[in-house]
Short mmCIF file of C-alpha atoms in Angstrom, two decimals:
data_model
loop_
_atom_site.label_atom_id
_atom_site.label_comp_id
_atom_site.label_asym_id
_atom_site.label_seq_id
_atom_site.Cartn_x
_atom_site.Cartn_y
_atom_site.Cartn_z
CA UNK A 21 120.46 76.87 129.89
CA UNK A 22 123.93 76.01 130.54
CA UNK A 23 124.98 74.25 134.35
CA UNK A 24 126.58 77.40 135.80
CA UNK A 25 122.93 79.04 135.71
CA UNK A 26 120.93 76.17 136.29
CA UNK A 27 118.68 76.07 139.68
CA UNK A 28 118.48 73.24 141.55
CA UNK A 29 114.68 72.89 143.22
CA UNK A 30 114.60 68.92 144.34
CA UNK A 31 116.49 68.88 147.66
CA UNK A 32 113.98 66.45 148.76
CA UNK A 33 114.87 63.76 146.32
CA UNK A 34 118.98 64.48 147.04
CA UNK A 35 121.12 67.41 148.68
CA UNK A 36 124.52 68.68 147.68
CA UNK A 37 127.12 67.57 149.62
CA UNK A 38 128.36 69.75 152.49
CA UNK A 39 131.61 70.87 152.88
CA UNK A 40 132.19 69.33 156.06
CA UNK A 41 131.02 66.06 154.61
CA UNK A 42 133.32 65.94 151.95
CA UNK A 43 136.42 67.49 154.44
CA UNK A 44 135.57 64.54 156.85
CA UNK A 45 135.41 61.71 153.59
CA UNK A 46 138.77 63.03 151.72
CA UNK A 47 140.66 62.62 155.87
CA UNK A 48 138.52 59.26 155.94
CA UNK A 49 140.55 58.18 152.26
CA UNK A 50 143.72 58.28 153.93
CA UNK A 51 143.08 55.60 156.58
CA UNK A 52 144.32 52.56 155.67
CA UNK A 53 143.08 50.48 158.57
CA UNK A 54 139.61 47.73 158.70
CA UNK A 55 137.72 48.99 161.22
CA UNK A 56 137.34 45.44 163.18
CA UNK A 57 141.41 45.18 163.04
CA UNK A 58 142.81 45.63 166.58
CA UNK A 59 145.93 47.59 165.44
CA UNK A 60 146.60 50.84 165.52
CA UNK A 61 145.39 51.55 161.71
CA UNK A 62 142.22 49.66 162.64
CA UNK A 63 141.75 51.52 165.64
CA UNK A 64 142.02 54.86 163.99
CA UNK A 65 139.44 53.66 161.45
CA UNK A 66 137.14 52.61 164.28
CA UNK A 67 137.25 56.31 165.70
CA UNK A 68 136.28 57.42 162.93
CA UNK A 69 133.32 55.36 162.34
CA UNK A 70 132.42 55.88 166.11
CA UNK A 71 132.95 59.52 166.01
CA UNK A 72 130.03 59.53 163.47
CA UNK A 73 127.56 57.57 165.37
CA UNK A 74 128.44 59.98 168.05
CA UNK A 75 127.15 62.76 165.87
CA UNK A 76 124.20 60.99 164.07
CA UNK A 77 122.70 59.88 167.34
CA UNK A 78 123.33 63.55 168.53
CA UNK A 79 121.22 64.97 165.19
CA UNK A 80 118.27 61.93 166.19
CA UNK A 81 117.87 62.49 169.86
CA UNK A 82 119.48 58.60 170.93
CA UNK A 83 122.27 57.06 172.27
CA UNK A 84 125.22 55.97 169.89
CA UNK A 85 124.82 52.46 170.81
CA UNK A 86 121.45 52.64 168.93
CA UNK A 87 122.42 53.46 165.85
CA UNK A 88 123.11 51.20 163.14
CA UNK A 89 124.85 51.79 159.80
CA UNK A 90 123.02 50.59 156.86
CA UNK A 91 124.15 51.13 153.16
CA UNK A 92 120.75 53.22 152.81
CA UNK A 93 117.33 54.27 154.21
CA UNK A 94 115.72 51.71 152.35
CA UNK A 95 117.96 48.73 153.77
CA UNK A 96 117.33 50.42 157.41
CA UNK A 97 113.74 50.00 156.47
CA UNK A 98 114.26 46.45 155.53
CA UNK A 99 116.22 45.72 158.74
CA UNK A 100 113.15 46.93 160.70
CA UNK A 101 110.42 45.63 159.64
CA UNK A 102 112.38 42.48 159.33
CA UNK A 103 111.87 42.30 163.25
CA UNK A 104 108.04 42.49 163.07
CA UNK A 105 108.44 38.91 164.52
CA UNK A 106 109.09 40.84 168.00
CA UNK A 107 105.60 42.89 167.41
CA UNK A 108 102.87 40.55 166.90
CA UNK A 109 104.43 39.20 163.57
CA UNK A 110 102.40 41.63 161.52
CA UNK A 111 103.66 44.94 159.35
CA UNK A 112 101.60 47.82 158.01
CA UNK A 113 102.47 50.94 155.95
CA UNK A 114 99.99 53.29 155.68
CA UNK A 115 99.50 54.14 151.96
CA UNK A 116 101.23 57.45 152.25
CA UNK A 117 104.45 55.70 152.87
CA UNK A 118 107.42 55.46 150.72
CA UNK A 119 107.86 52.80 148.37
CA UNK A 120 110.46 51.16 151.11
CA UNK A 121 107.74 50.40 153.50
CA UNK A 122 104.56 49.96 150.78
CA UNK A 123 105.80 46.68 149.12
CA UNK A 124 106.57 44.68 152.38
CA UNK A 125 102.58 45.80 153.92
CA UNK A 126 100.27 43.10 154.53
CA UNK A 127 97.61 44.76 156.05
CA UNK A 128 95.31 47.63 153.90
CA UNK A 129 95.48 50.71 155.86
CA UNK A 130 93.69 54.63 155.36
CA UNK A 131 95.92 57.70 154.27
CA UNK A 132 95.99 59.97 157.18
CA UNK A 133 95.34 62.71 155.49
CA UNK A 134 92.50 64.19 153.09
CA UNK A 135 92.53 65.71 149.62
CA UNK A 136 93.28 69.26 150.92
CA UNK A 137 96.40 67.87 152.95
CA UNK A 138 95.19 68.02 156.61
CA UNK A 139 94.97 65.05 158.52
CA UNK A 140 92.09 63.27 159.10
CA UNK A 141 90.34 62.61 162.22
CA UNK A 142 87.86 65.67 162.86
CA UNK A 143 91.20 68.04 162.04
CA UNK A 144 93.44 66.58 165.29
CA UNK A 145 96.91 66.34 164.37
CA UNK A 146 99.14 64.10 166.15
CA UNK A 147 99.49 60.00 166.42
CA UNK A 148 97.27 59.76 168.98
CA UNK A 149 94.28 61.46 166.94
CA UNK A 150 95.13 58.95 164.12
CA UNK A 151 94.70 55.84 166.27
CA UNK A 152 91.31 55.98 165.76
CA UNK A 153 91.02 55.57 162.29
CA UNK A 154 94.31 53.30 162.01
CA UNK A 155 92.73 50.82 163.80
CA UNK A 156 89.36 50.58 163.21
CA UNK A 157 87.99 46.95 162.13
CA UNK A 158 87.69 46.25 158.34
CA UNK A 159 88.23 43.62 156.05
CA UNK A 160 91.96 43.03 155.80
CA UNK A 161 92.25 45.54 158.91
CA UNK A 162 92.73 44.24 162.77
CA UNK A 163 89.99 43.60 164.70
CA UNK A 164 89.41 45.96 167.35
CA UNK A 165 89.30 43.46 169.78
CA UNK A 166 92.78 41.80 169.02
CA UNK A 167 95.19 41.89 172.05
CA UNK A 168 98.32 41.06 170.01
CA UNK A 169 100.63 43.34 168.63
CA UNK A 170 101.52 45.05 165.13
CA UNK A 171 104.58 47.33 163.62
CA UNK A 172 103.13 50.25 161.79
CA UNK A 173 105.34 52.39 159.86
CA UNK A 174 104.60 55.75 159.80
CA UNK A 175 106.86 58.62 158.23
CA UNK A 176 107.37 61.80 160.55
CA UNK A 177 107.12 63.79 157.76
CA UNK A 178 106.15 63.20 153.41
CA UNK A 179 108.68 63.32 151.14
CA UNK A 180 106.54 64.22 148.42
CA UNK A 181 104.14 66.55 150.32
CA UNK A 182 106.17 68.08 152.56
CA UNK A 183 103.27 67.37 155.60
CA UNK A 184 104.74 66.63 158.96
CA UNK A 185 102.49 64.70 161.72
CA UNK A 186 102.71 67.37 164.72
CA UNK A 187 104.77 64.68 166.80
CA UNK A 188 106.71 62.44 166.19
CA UNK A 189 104.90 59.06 165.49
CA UNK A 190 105.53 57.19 169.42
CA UNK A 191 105.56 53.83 170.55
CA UNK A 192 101.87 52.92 171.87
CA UNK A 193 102.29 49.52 173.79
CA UNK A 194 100.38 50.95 176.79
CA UNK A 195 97.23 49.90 176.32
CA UNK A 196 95.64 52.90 178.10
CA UNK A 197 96.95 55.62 175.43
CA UNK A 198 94.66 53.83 172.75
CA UNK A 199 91.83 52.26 174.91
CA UNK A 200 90.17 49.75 172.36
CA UNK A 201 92.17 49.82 170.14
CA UNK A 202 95.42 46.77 168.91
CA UNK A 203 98.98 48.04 170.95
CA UNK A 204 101.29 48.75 167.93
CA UNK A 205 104.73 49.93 167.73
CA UNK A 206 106.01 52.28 165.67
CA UNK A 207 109.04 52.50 162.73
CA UNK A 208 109.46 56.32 161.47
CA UNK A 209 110.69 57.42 158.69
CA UNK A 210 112.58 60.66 159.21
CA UNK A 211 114.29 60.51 156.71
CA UNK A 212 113.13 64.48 155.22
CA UNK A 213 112.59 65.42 158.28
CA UNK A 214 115.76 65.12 160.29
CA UNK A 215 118.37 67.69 159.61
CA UNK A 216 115.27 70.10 158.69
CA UNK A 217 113.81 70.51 161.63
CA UNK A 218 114.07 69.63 165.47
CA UNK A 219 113.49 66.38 166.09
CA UNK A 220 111.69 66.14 169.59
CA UNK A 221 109.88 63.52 171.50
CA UNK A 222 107.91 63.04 174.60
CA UNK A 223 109.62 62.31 177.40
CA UNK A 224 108.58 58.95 177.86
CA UNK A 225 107.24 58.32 174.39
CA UNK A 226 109.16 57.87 171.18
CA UNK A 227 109.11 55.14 168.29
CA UNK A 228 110.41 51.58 168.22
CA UNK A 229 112.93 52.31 165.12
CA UNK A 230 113.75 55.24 162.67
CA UNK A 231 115.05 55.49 159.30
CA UNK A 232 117.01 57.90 157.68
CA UNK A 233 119.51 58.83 154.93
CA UNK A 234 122.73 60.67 154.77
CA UNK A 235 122.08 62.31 151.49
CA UNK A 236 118.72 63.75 152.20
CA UNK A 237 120.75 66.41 154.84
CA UNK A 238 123.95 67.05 152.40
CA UNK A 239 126.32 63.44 153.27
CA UNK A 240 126.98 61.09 150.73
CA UNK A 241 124.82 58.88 148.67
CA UNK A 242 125.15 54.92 149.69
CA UNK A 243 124.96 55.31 154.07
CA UNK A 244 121.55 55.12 156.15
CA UNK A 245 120.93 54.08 159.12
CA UNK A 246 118.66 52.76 161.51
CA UNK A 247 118.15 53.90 164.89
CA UNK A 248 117.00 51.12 167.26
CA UNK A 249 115.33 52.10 170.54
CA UNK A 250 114.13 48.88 171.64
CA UNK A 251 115.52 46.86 174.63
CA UNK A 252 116.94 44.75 172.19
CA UNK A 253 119.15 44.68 169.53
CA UNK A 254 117.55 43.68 165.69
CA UNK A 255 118.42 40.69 164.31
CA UNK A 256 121.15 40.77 161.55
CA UNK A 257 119.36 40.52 157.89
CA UNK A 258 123.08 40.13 156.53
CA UNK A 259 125.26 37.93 158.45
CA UNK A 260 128.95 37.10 158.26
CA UNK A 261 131.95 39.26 160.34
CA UNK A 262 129.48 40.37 163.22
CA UNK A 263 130.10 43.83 162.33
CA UNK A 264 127.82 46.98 163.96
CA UNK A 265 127.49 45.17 167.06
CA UNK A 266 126.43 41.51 165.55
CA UNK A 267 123.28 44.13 164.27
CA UNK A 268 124.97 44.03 160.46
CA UNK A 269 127.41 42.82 158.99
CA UNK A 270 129.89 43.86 156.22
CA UNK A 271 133.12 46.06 156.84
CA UNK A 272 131.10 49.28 157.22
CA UNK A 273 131.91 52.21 154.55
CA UNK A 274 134.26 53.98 156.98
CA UNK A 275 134.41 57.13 153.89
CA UNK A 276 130.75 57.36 153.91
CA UNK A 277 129.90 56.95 157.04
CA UNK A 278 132.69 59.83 157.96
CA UNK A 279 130.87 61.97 155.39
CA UNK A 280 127.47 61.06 157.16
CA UNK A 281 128.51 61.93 160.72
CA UNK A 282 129.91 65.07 159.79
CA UNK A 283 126.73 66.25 157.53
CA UNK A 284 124.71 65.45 160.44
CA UNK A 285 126.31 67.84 162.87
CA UNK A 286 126.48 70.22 160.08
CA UNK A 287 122.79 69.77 159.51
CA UNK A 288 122.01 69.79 163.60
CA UNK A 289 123.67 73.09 163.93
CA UNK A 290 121.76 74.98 161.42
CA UNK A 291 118.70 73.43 162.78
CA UNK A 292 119.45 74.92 166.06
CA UNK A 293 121.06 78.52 164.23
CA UNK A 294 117.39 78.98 163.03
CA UNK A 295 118.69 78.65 158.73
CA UNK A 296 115.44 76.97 157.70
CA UNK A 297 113.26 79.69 159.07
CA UNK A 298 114.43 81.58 156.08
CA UNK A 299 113.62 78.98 153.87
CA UNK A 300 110.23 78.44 154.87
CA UNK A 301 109.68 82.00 154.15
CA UNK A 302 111.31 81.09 150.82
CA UNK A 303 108.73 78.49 149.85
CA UNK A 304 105.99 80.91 151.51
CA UNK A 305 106.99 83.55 148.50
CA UNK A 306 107.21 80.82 145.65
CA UNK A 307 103.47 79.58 146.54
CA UNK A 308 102.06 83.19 146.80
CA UNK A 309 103.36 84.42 143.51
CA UNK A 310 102.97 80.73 141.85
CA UNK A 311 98.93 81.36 143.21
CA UNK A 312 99.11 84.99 141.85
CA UNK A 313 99.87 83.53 138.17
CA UNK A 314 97.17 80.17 138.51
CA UNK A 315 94.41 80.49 139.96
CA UNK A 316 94.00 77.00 139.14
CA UNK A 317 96.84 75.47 141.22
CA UNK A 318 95.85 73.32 144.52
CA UNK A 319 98.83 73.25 147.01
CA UNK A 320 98.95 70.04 148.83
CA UNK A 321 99.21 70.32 152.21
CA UNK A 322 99.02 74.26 152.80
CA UNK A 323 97.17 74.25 155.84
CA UNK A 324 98.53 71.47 157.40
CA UNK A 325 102.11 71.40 159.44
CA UNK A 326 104.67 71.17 156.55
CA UNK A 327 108.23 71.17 155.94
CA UNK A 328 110.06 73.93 155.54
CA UNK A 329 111.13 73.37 152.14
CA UNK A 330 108.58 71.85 150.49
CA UNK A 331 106.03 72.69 148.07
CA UNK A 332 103.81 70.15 146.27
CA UNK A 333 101.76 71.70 143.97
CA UNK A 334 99.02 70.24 141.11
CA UNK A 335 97.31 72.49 137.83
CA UNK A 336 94.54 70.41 136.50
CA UNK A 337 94.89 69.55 133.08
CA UNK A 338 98.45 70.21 132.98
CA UNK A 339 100.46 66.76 133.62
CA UNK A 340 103.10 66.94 135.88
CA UNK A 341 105.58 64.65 133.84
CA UNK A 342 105.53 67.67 131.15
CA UNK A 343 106.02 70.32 133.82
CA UNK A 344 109.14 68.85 134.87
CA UNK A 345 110.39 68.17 131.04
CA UNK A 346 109.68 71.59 130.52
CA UNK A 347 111.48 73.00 133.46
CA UNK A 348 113.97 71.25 133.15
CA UNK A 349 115.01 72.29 129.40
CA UNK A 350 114.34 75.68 130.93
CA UNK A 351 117.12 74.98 133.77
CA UNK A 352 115.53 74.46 136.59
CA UNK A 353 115.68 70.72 138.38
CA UNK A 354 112.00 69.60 140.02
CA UNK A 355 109.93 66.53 140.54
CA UNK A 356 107.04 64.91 140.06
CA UNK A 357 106.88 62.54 142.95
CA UNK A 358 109.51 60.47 144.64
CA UNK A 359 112.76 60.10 143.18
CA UNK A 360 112.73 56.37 143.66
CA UNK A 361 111.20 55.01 141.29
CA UNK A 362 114.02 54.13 138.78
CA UNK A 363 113.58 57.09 136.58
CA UNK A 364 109.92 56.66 136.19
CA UNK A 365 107.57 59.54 136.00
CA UNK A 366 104.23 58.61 137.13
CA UNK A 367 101.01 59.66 138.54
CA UNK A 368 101.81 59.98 142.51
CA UNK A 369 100.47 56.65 144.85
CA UNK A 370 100.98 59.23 147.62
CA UNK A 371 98.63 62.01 146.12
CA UNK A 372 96.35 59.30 144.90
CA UNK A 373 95.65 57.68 148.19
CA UNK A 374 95.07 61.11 149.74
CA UNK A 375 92.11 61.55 147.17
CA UNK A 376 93.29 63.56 144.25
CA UNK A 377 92.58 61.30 141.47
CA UNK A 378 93.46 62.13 138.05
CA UNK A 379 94.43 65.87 139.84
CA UNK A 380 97.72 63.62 141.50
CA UNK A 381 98.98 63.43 137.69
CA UNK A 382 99.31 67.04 137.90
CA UNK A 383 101.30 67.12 140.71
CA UNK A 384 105.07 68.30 140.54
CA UNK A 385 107.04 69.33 144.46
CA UNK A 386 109.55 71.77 144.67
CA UNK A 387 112.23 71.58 147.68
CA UNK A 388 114.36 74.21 148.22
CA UNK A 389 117.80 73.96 150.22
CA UNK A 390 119.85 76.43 152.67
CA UNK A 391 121.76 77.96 149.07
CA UNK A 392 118.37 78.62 147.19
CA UNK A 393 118.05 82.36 147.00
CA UNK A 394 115.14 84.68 146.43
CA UNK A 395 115.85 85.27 142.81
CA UNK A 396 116.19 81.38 142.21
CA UNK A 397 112.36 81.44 143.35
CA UNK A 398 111.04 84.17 141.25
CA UNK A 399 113.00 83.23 138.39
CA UNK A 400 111.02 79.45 138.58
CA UNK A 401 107.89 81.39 139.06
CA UNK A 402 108.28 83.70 135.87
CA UNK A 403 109.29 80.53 134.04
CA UNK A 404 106.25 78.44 134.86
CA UNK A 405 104.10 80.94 134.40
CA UNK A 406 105.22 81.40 130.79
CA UNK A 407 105.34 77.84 130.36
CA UNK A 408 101.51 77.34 131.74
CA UNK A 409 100.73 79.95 129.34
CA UNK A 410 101.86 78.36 126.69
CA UNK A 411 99.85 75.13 127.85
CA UNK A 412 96.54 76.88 128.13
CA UNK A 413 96.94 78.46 124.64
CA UNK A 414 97.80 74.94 123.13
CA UNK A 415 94.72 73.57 124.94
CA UNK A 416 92.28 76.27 123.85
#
């Protein structure tokens, strides 16, 4: 299938950019000035940058002071769990997590949810359901009775699964919201969910850090941040010009960051205009007709809060690695996992540690975006289904 017809189905691993984002980068290539320069070029530069914390902090919910530019999500992960020091000197990722939390945990945590998707914990949703499980005393886990403090990282919402926790994971130093259990604050990745949907906390509850990446809601590739809402500001991992506040350094990438700000209002006002609603219905289509043609398939995640753009979906017997080869030659662009993994197509950790076994090397996800139509959808349906027909008369 040539470009011009080829459909695009893995807005969770990158988006297109906006038009806004690349209006506000092409005005951002004209500037000549550093952004630390006190002249007049360097001030212009500087509103720029600013302008764009303005509007990211406006998509998160913060202040602009608390966010910092980062060159990526993972480096705004880094930068966070670099300050476990400040809470209790130990970092956990729950096994669910994305590969930029997994490698630096230290401590063996449960997935939160179960093989059918919902979350564990006598079917609560919500962080303060999960606390009993997250804490509970087993080798290379806490003890209960530990008064000291830990940085869990827990993602708002799965990029592979689509599954969001039904609030926003929250800081939980107050002893009394988890009687019994180890105080722990909280990074969150939000990385797929912010620019989706409405991000929202309690009024006096809401994580120590977040993560999240400009080209997951239609910015640029290469800009992240991390938004800080601790008293204090994180120590620098990369040190030199004092840039970002002293918080990190590095002239900052005034052309992406321009591009970020601007995708994030962008993505903030068709939040608020209701666009994803439509999508959701979208996806809601593509799983009923892909369960009209398997009756095979297991949807991860279908009864639990999800995206609205996400399907992950697994046919026993049927590896996911050849799904994707196949629909891809057949023009349409999915996944099998995260896109993070340098090219590598492999069985999902996520899926595994939620109890699918061999099943999770079935898995492929589909994530639509605001310019997927209806025949895009049923067009990927009639093409899997002839491909899985094909499979099962191979395998007969």
């Amino acid at each position: 299938m040539d470009q011009v017809n080829r459909v695009y189905l893995d807005h969770n691993a990158t988006t297109p950019l906006r038009g806004e984002a690349r209006d506000a980068m092409l005005a951002a290539m004209d500037l000549v000035g550093n952004p630390s320069s006190v002249h007049a070029e360097g001030r212009r530069a500087k509103m720029v940058v600013e302008r764009a914390r303005a509007q990211v902090a406006a998509l998160v919910g913060c202040l602009p002071t608390q966010v910092v530019f980062t060159g990526s999500a993972t480096e705004a992960a880094a930068l966070a769990v670099a300050q476990k020091g400040r809470h209790g000197g130990r970092f956990a990722a729950l096994p669910t997590e994305h590969d930029c939390f997994a490698i630096w945990s230290d401590v063996d945590l449960p997935a939160p949810y179960g093989p059918d998707g919902s979350m564990l914990g006598g079917g609560a949703k919500g962080l303060f359901a999960m606390t009993d499980w997250v804490m509970q005393p087993v080798e290379k886990r806490w003890s209960a009775d530990r008064t000291d403090q830990a940085l869990v990282a827990m993602s708002a919402a799965n990029s592979e699964t689509g599954i969001v926790f039904d609030k926003i994971p929250t800081d939980t130093k107050v002893n009394a919201l988890i009687a019994g259990t180890i105080p722990f604050a909280v990074v969150s990745d939000i990385t797929q969910l912010a620019g989706k949907m409405a991000i929202e906390y309690d009024a006096d509850k809401r994580p120590s850090y977040a993560i999240l990446s400009a080209h997951k809601l239609g910015g640029p590739k290469g800009v992240g941040a991390l938004i800080n809402f601790t008293a204090d500001d994180p120590a620098p991992m990369l040190r030199g010009g004092g840039q970002e506040m002293g918080r990190r350094s590095g002239t900052e990438n005034v052309i992406g960051i321009a591009g970020f700000g601007a995708a994030a209002a962008a993505a903030q006002a068709d939040v608020e205009a209701g666009k994803w609603d439509k999508i959701e219905k979208l996806r809601n289509i593509l799983e009923s007709a892909l369960e009209a043609a398997s009756n095979t398939t297991i949807f991860v995640g279908k009864e639990s809060p999800r995206l609205p753009n996400t399907s992950c979906f697994a046919t026993p017997g049927w590896k996911g690695e050849t799904q994707v080869m196949q629909m891809d030659l057949a023009g349409f662009a999915i996944s099998a996992g995260s896109a993070c993994s340098s090219g590598k197509v492999k069985a999902s950790r996520v899926l595994k540690a939620m109890g699918l076994g061999d099943v999770a090397g079935d898995a492929v996800r589909v994530s639509l975006g605001l310019d997927t139509t209806k025949d895009d959808v049923m067009r990927f349906v009639d093409t899997w289904a002839q491909k899985l027909n094909k499979h099962k008369a191979r395998a007969a």
